Amino acid sequence: MVDPISGSSVSMDDCSRALSSVSDAVILADDQGRVSFMNGEASSVTGVPAGEAVGRDLWQVCNLIDQDSREPLSARLEKREGSRTLVFPVSTSIISADGSEKLVRGALHFTAGADASPVVRSIVFRDVSARWQIDIASQRAQKSEVLRLLVDGVAKNLDDLLTVVLAKLARIHTRQNDRPVVLRTIRETQVVIDRISSLVSSLSPQRQWRD
């Protein structure tokens, strides 16, 4: 193997040592799509020991899917035109050997096989599940704070509106013999009650954010 920068010869052992020290998961495959190398991080994320992975079909070892559609990432290669590099969609996850799923970020490079079908030659990715969980927790905390402020604001408005309603009810009681005043006050009270209903609706479960 020749180093593309220095032009000097690089042994496969040197290449393996270099890739083994990389913190990201790295998997290489031959022109048949069989695993030829896998570093320690890739073994950890896939749950497959490197010794067991070599010689196996890459997609059996690295089972990448779309979390939402459950479509295998390999299916996207069939629709790929032009670029030979595919960056993982944001919803990509890997199903480990034990059946657990982990959200991953990364990219793969492929070439055309003997029958012109795409053959993946290398995959580089990382497990971002922990970071994703932190982001979700942060988003939930932000939503909770916004909802608290909304509730506080609605509570203050409700208090003000209920004060108005009570005042108008008292007016009806004291002017119950004056029919025009009573009717007008009832109409005004209904307007206030409608505003109260609108405020209450803003806190209904249908309008709250979903996690």
PDB file of C-alpha atoms in Angstrom:
ATOM      1  CA  MET A   1       0.000   0.000   0.000  1.00  0.00           C
ATOM      2  CA  VAL A   2       1.299   3.484  -0.903  1.00  0.00           C
ATOM      3  CA  ASP A   3       0.840   6.546   1.300  1.00  0.00           C
ATOM      4  CA  PRO A   4      -0.946   9.091  -0.955  1.00  0.00           C
ATOM      5  CA  ILE A   5       0.836  11.995   0.761  1.00  0.00           C
ATOM      6  CA  SER A   6       4.448  10.859   1.089  1.00  0.00           C
ATOM      7  CA  GLY A   7       4.407   8.338  -1.742  1.00  0.00           C
ATOM      8  CA  SER A   8       6.212   5.849   0.452  1.00  0.00           C
ATOM      9  CA  SER A   9       5.177   2.243   0.894  1.00  0.00           C
ATOM     10  CA  VAL A  10       2.956   1.463   3.891  1.00  0.00           C
ATOM     11  CA  SER A  11       2.478  -2.082   5.106  1.00  0.00           C
ATOM     12  CA  MET A  12      -0.946  -3.485   5.948  1.00  0.00           C
ATOM     13  CA  ASP A  13       0.254  -3.932   9.535  1.00  0.00           C
ATOM     14  CA  ASP A  14       1.114  -0.231   9.738  1.00  0.00           C
ATOM     15  CA  CYS A  15      -2.305   0.625   8.319  1.00  0.00           C
ATOM     16  CA  SER A  16      -4.042  -1.673  10.795  1.00  0.00           C
ATOM     17  CA  ARG A  17      -2.159  -0.182  13.735  1.00  0.00           C
ATOM     18  CA  ALA A  18      -3.072   3.324  12.631  1.00  0.00           C
ATOM     19  CA  LEU A  19      -6.765   2.487  12.209  1.00  0.00           C
ATOM     20  CA  SER A  20      -6.826   0.588  15.502  1.00  0.00           C
ATOM     21  CA  SER A  21      -5.845   3.782  17.319  1.00  0.00           C
ATOM     22  CA  VAL A  22      -8.679   5.797  15.756  1.00  0.00           C
ATOM     23  CA  SER A  23     -11.447   6.651  18.240  1.00  0.00           C
ATOM     24  CA  ASP A  24     -14.185   6.227  15.618  1.00  0.00           C
ATOM     25  CA  ALA A  25     -15.424   2.829  14.484  1.00  0.00           C
ATOM     26  CA  VAL A  26     -13.734   1.756  11.243  1.00  0.00           C
ATOM     27  CA  ILE A  27     -14.643  -1.229   9.060  1.00  0.00           C
ATOM     28  CA  LEU A  28     -12.927  -2.112   5.774  1.00  0.00           C
ATOM     29  CA  ALA A  29     -14.172  -4.627   3.218  1.00  0.00           C
ATOM     30  CA  ASP A  30     -12.766  -6.350   0.145  1.00  0.00           C
ATOM     31  CA  ASP A  31     -14.169  -6.089  -3.387  1.00  0.00           C
ATOM     32  CA  GLN A  32     -16.723  -8.776  -2.524  1.00  0.00           C
ATOM     33  CA  GLY A  33     -18.092  -6.769   0.398  1.00  0.00           C
ATOM     34  CA  ARG A  34     -16.572  -9.072   3.020  1.00  0.00           C
ATOM     35  CA  VAL A  35     -15.035  -7.578   6.157  1.00  0.00           C
ATOM     36  CA  SER A  36     -11.249  -7.426   5.921  1.00  0.00           C
ATOM     37  CA  PHE A  37     -10.551  -5.231   8.949  1.00  0.00           C
ATOM     38  CA  MET A  38     -12.429  -3.881  11.942  1.00  0.00           C
ATOM     39  CA  ASN A  39     -10.953  -1.821  14.775  1.00  0.00           C
ATOM     40  CA  GLY A  40     -11.782  -2.134  18.454  1.00  0.00           C
ATOM     41  CA  GLU A  41     -14.370   0.637  18.505  1.00  0.00           C
ATOM     42  CA  ALA A  42     -16.261  -1.014  15.632  1.00  0.00           C
ATOM     43  CA  SER A  43     -16.240  -4.307  17.547  1.00  0.00           C
ATOM     44  CA  SER A  44     -17.593  -2.515  20.601  1.00  0.00           C
ATOM     45  CA  VAL A  45     -20.436  -0.788  18.732  1.00  0.00           C
ATOM     46  CA  THR A  46     -21.450  -3.775  16.588  1.00  0.00           C
ATOM     47  CA  GLY A  47     -20.957  -6.315  19.373  1.00  0.00           C
ATOM     48  CA  VAL A  48     -18.998  -8.560  16.996  1.00  0.00           C
ATOM     49  CA  PRO A  49     -15.356  -9.454  17.802  1.00  0.00           C
ATOM     50  CA  ALA A  50     -12.976  -8.531  14.985  1.00  0.00           C
ATOM     51  CA  GLY A  51     -11.799 -12.136  14.686  1.00  0.00           C
ATOM     52  CA  GLU A  52     -15.351 -13.301  14.032  1.00  0.00           C
ATOM     53  CA  ALA A  53     -16.159 -10.435  11.679  1.00  0.00           C
ATOM     54  CA  VAL A  54     -13.347 -10.908   9.156  1.00  0.00           C
ATOM     55  CA  GLY A  55     -14.573 -12.788   6.082  1.00  0.00           C
ATOM     56  CA  ARG A  56     -18.264 -12.195   6.811  1.00  0.00           C
ATOM     57  CA  ASP A  57     -20.584 -10.041   4.718  1.00  0.00           C
ATOM     58  CA  LEU A  58     -20.211  -6.448   5.877  1.00  0.00           C
ATOM     59  CA  TRP A  59     -23.951  -5.861   6.249  1.00  0.00           C
ATOM     60  CA  GLN A  60     -24.276  -8.908   8.504  1.00  0.00           C
ATOM     61  CA  VAL A  61     -21.696  -7.412  10.828  1.00  0.00           C
ATOM     62  CA  CYS A  62     -22.731  -3.769  10.498  1.00  0.00           C
ATOM     63  CA  ASN A  63     -26.538  -3.802  10.427  1.00  0.00           C
ATOM     64  CA  LEU A  64     -27.379  -0.157   9.740  1.00  0.00           C
ATOM     65  CA  ILE A  65     -31.021   0.891   9.418  1.00  0.00           C
ATOM     66  CA  ASP A  66     -33.218   3.958   9.369  1.00  0.00           C
ATOM     67  CA  GLN A  67     -34.746   4.291  12.838  1.00  0.00           C
ATOM     68  CA  ASP A  68     -38.055   5.580  11.504  1.00  0.00           C
ATOM     69  CA  SER A  69     -38.713   3.571   8.335  1.00  0.00           C
ATOM     70  CA  ARG A  70     -36.664   0.489   9.432  1.00  0.00           C
ATOM     71  CA  GLU A  71     -35.214   0.435   5.918  1.00  0.00           C
ATOM     72  CA  PRO A  72     -31.670  -1.002   5.720  1.00  0.00           C
ATOM     73  CA  LEU A  73     -29.084   1.631   4.837  1.00  0.00           C
ATOM     74  CA  SER A  74     -27.874  -0.700   2.083  1.00  0.00           C
ATOM     75  CA  ALA A  75     -31.137  -0.028   0.220  1.00  0.00           C
ATOM     76  CA  ARG A  76     -30.130   3.612  -0.222  1.00  0.00           C
ATOM     77  CA  LEU A  77     -27.056   2.599  -2.196  1.00  0.00           C
ATOM     78  CA  GLU A  78     -29.221   1.123  -4.934  1.00  0.00           C
ATOM     79  CA  LYS A  79     -30.728   4.580  -5.486  1.00  0.00           C
ATOM     80  CA  ARG A  80     -27.420   6.415  -5.266  1.00  0.00           C
ATOM     81  CA  GLU A  81     -26.051   8.165  -8.328  1.00  0.00           C
ATOM     82  CA  GLY A  82     -22.855  10.129  -8.836  1.00  0.00           C
ATOM     83  CA  SER A  83     -20.960  10.333  -5.528  1.00  0.00           C
ATOM     84  CA  ARG A  84     -19.466   7.141  -4.151  1.00  0.00           C
ATOM     85  CA  THR A  85     -19.717   8.439  -0.578  1.00  0.00           C
ATOM     86  CA  LEU A  86     -22.880   8.273   1.494  1.00  0.00           C
ATOM     87  CA  VAL A  87     -23.244  10.289   4.687  1.00  0.00           C
ATOM     88  CA  PHE A  88     -25.573   8.592   7.164  1.00  0.00           C
ATOM     89  CA  PRO A  89     -29.045  10.154   7.458  1.00  0.00           C
ATOM     90  CA  VAL A  90     -29.642  11.655  10.920  1.00  0.00           C
ATOM     91  CA  SER A  91     -32.024   8.812  11.844  1.00  0.00           C
ATOM     92  CA  THR A  92     -29.488   6.036  11.211  1.00  0.00           C
ATOM     93  CA  SER A  93     -28.997   3.455  13.933  1.00  0.00           C
ATOM     94  CA  ILE A  94     -27.093   0.205  14.187  1.00  0.00           C
ATOM     95  CA  ILE A  95     -28.530  -3.027  15.504  1.00  0.00           C
ATOM     96  CA  SER A  96     -25.832  -4.663  17.607  1.00  0.00           C
ATOM     97  CA  ALA A  97     -25.264  -8.385  17.904  1.00  0.00           C
ATOM     98  CA  ASP A  98     -27.268  -8.429  21.157  1.00  0.00           C
ATOM     99  CA  GLY A  99     -30.266  -6.805  19.453  1.00  0.00           C
ATOM    100  CA  SER A 100     -29.845  -3.378  21.026  1.00  0.00           C
ATOM    101  CA  GLU A 101     -29.999  -0.254  18.863  1.00  0.00           C
ATOM    102  CA  LYS A 102     -27.620   2.678  18.951  1.00  0.00           C
ATOM    103  CA  LEU A 103     -27.887   5.972  17.115  1.00  0.00           C
ATOM    104  CA  VAL A 104     -24.819   6.524  14.931  1.00  0.00           C
ATOM    105  CA  ARG A 105     -23.287   9.212  12.758  1.00  0.00           C
ATOM    106  CA  GLY A 106     -20.851   8.478   9.966  1.00  0.00           C
ATOM    107  CA  ALA A 107     -20.255   7.843   6.288  1.00  0.00           C
ATOM    108  CA  LEU A 108     -19.387   5.014   3.948  1.00  0.00           C
ATOM    109  CA  HIS A 109     -17.540   4.694   0.660  1.00  0.00           C
ATOM    110  CA  PHE A 110     -18.491   2.223  -2.038  1.00  0.00           C
ATOM    111  CA  THR A 111     -17.384   1.119  -5.476  1.00  0.00           C
ATOM    112  CA  ALA A 112     -19.071  -0.724  -8.311  1.00  0.00           C
ATOM    113  CA  GLY A 113     -18.876  -4.494  -8.098  1.00  0.00           C
ATOM    114  CA  ALA A 114     -18.447  -6.967 -10.955  1.00  0.00           C
ATOM    115  CA  ASP A 115     -22.156  -6.773 -11.753  1.00  0.00           C
ATOM    116  CA  ALA A 116     -22.125  -2.952 -11.387  1.00  0.00           C
ATOM    117  CA  SER A 117     -23.954  -3.168  -8.061  1.00  0.00           C
ATOM    118  CA  PRO A 118     -22.522  -1.031  -5.214  1.00  0.00           C
ATOM    119  CA  VAL A 119     -19.997  -2.695  -2.895  1.00  0.00           C
ATOM    120  CA  VAL A 120     -19.136  -0.915   0.343  1.00  0.00           C
ATOM    121  CA  ARG A 121     -15.366  -0.775   0.891  1.00  0.00           C
ATOM    122  CA  SER A 122     -15.168   1.276   4.072  1.00  0.00           C
ATOM    123  CA  ILE A 123     -17.398   2.600   6.851  1.00  0.00           C
ATOM    124  CA  VAL A 124     -16.442   5.126   9.522  1.00  0.00           C
ATOM    125  CA  PHE A 125     -18.963   5.930  12.244  1.00  0.00           C
ATOM    126  CA  ARG A 126     -19.448   6.683  15.917  1.00  0.00           C
ATOM    127  CA  ASP A 127     -22.032   5.920  18.560  1.00  0.00           C
ATOM    128  CA  VAL A 128     -23.866   9.146  19.474  1.00  0.00           C
ATOM    129  CA  SER A 129     -26.602   7.602  21.618  1.00  0.00           C
ATOM    130  CA  ALA A 130     -25.328   9.194  24.835  1.00  0.00           C
ATOM    131  CA  ARG A 131     -25.126  12.644  23.268  1.00  0.00           C
ATOM    132  CA  TRP A 132     -28.585  12.198  21.758  1.00  0.00           C
ATOM    133  CA  GLN A 133     -30.028  11.282  25.174  1.00  0.00           C
ATOM    134  CA  ILE A 134     -28.411  14.381  26.683  1.00  0.00           C
ATOM    135  CA  ASP A 135     -29.920  16.523  23.896  1.00  0.00           C
ATOM    136  CA  ILE A 136     -33.359  14.989  24.471  1.00  0.00           C
ATOM    137  CA  ALA A 137     -33.087  15.601  28.234  1.00  0.00           C
ATOM    138  CA  SER A 138     -32.088  19.206  27.543  1.00  0.00           C
ATOM    139  CA  GLN A 139     -35.008  19.697  25.151  1.00  0.00           C
ATOM    140  CA  ARG A 140     -37.425  18.258  27.710  1.00  0.00           C
ATOM    141  CA  ALA A 141     -36.069  20.594  30.376  1.00  0.00           C
ATOM    142  CA  GLN A 142     -36.501  23.576  28.035  1.00  0.00           C
ATOM    143  CA  LYS A 143     -40.039  22.516  27.142  1.00  0.00           C
ATOM    144  CA  SER A 144     -40.890  22.102  30.830  1.00  0.00           C
ATOM    145  CA  GLU A 145     -39.601  25.601  31.578  1.00  0.00           C
ATOM    146  CA  VAL A 146     -41.543  27.132  28.679  1.00  0.00           C
ATOM    147  CA  LEU A 147     -44.672  25.276  29.796  1.00  0.00           C
ATOM    148  CA  ARG A 148     -44.162  26.494  33.378  1.00  0.00           C
ATOM    149  CA  LEU A 149     -43.930  30.091  32.168  1.00  0.00           C
ATOM    150  CA  LEU A 150     -47.027  29.551  30.020  1.00  0.00           C
ATOM    151  CA  VAL A 151     -48.957  28.127  32.965  1.00  0.00           C
ATOM    152  CA  ASP A 152     -47.840  31.004  35.197  1.00  0.00           C
ATOM    153  CA  GLY A 153     -48.952  33.518  32.574  1.00  0.00           C
ATOM    154  CA  VAL A 154     -52.307  31.807  32.061  1.00  0.00           C
ATOM    155  CA  ALA A 155     -52.851  31.558  35.815  1.00  0.00           C
ATOM    156  CA  LYS A 156     -52.299  35.320  36.173  1.00  0.00           C
ATOM    157  CA  ASN A 157     -54.715  36.061  33.297  1.00  0.00           C
ATOM    158  CA  LEU A 158     -57.294  33.676  34.748  1.00  0.00           C
ATOM    159  CA  ASP A 159     -57.045  35.375  38.109  1.00  0.00           C
ATOM    160  CA  ASP A 160     -57.641  38.785  36.510  1.00  0.00           C
ATOM    161  CA  LEU A 161     -60.547  37.514  34.408  1.00  0.00           C
ATOM    162  CA  LEU A 162     -62.206  35.734  37.314  1.00  0.00           C
ATOM    163  CA  THR A 163     -62.007  38.938  39.300  1.00  0.00           C
ATOM    164  CA  VAL A 164     -63.896  40.665  36.476  1.00  0.00           C
ATOM    165  CA  VAL A 165     -66.488  37.872  36.378  1.00  0.00           C
ATOM    166  CA  LEU A 166     -67.090  38.112  40.124  1.00  0.00           C
ATOM    167  CA  ALA A 167     -67.499  41.876  39.860  1.00  0.00           C
ATOM    168  CA  LYS A 168     -70.039  41.488  37.069  1.00  0.00           C
ATOM    169  CA  LEU A 169     -71.944  38.808  38.995  1.00  0.00           C
ATOM    170  CA  ALA A 170     -72.094  41.168  41.962  1.00  0.00           C
ATOM    171  CA  ARG A 171     -73.412  43.886  39.634  1.00  0.00           C
ATOM    172  CA  ILE A 172     -76.134  41.558  38.383  1.00  0.00           C
ATOM    173  CA  HIS A 173     -77.104  40.793  41.981  1.00  0.00           C
ATOM    174  CA  THR A 174     -77.337  44.454  42.962  1.00  0.00           C
ATOM    175  CA  ARG A 175     -79.128  45.537  39.738  1.00  0.00           C
ATOM    176  CA  GLN A 176     -81.347  42.477  39.288  1.00  0.00           C
ATOM    177  CA  ASN A 177     -84.469  44.646  38.881  1.00  0.00           C
ATOM    178  CA  ASP A 178     -82.904  46.647  36.034  1.00  0.00           C
ATOM    179  CA  ARG A 179     -83.380  44.186  33.129  1.00  0.00           C
ATOM    180  CA  PRO A 180     -81.366  46.087  30.434  1.00  0.00           C
ATOM    181  CA  VAL A 181     -78.367  46.380  32.771  1.00  0.00           C
ATOM    182  CA  VAL A 182     -78.636  42.711  33.736  1.00  0.00           C
ATOM    183  CA  LEU A 183     -78.778  41.549  30.109  1.00  0.00           C
ATOM    184  CA  ARG A 184     -75.833  43.757  29.094  1.00  0.00           C
ATOM    185  CA  THR A 185     -73.820  42.535  32.056  1.00  0.00           C
ATOM    186  CA  ILE A 186     -74.602  38.913  31.186  1.00  0.00           C
ATOM    187  CA  ARG A 187     -73.356  39.470  27.633  1.00  0.00           C
ATOM    188  CA  GLU A 188     -70.171  41.089  28.928  1.00  0.00           C
ATOM    189  CA  THR A 189     -69.690  38.213  31.364  1.00  0.00           C
ATOM    190  CA  GLN A 190     -70.087  35.685  28.548  1.00  0.00           C
ATOM    191  CA  VAL A 191     -67.283  37.425  26.624  1.00  0.00           C
ATOM    192  CA  VAL A 192     -64.998  37.122  29.647  1.00  0.00           C
ATOM    193  CA  ILE A 193     -65.963  33.462  30.124  1.00  0.00           C
ATOM    194  CA  ASP A 194     -65.115  32.790  26.467  1.00  0.00           C
ATOM    195  CA  ARG A 195     -61.665  34.280  27.040  1.00  0.00           C
ATOM    196  CA  ILE A 196     -61.247  32.037  30.065  1.00  0.00           C
ATOM    197  CA  SER A 197     -62.190  29.004  27.960  1.00  0.00           C
ATOM    198  CA  SER A 198     -59.619  30.015  25.353  1.00  0.00           C
ATOM    199  CA  LEU A 199     -56.906  30.255  27.997  1.00  0.00           C
ATOM    200  CA  VAL A 200     -57.809  26.864  29.426  1.00  0.00           C
ATOM    201  CA  SER A 201     -57.759  25.348  25.924  1.00  0.00           C
ATOM    202  CA  SER A 202     -54.197  26.589  25.449  1.00  0.00           C
ATOM    203  CA  LEU A 203     -53.171  24.213  28.227  1.00  0.00           C
ATOM    204  CA  SER A 204     -55.068  21.190  26.888  1.00  0.00           C
ATOM    205  CA  PRO A 205     -52.990  18.016  26.236  1.00  0.00           C
ATOM    206  CA  GLN A 206     -53.588  18.278  22.478  1.00  0.00           C
ATOM    207  CA  ARG A 207     -51.741  21.585  22.327  1.00  0.00           C
ATOM    208  CA  GLN A 208     -48.848  20.739  24.597  1.00  0.00           C
ATOM    209  CA  TRP A 209     -45.572  19.669  23.066  1.00  0.00           C
ATOM    210  CA  ARG A 210     -44.928  15.988  22.731  1.00  0.00           C
ATOM    211  CA  ASP A 211     -41.616  14.534  23.920  1.00  0.00           C
TER     212      ASP A 211
END
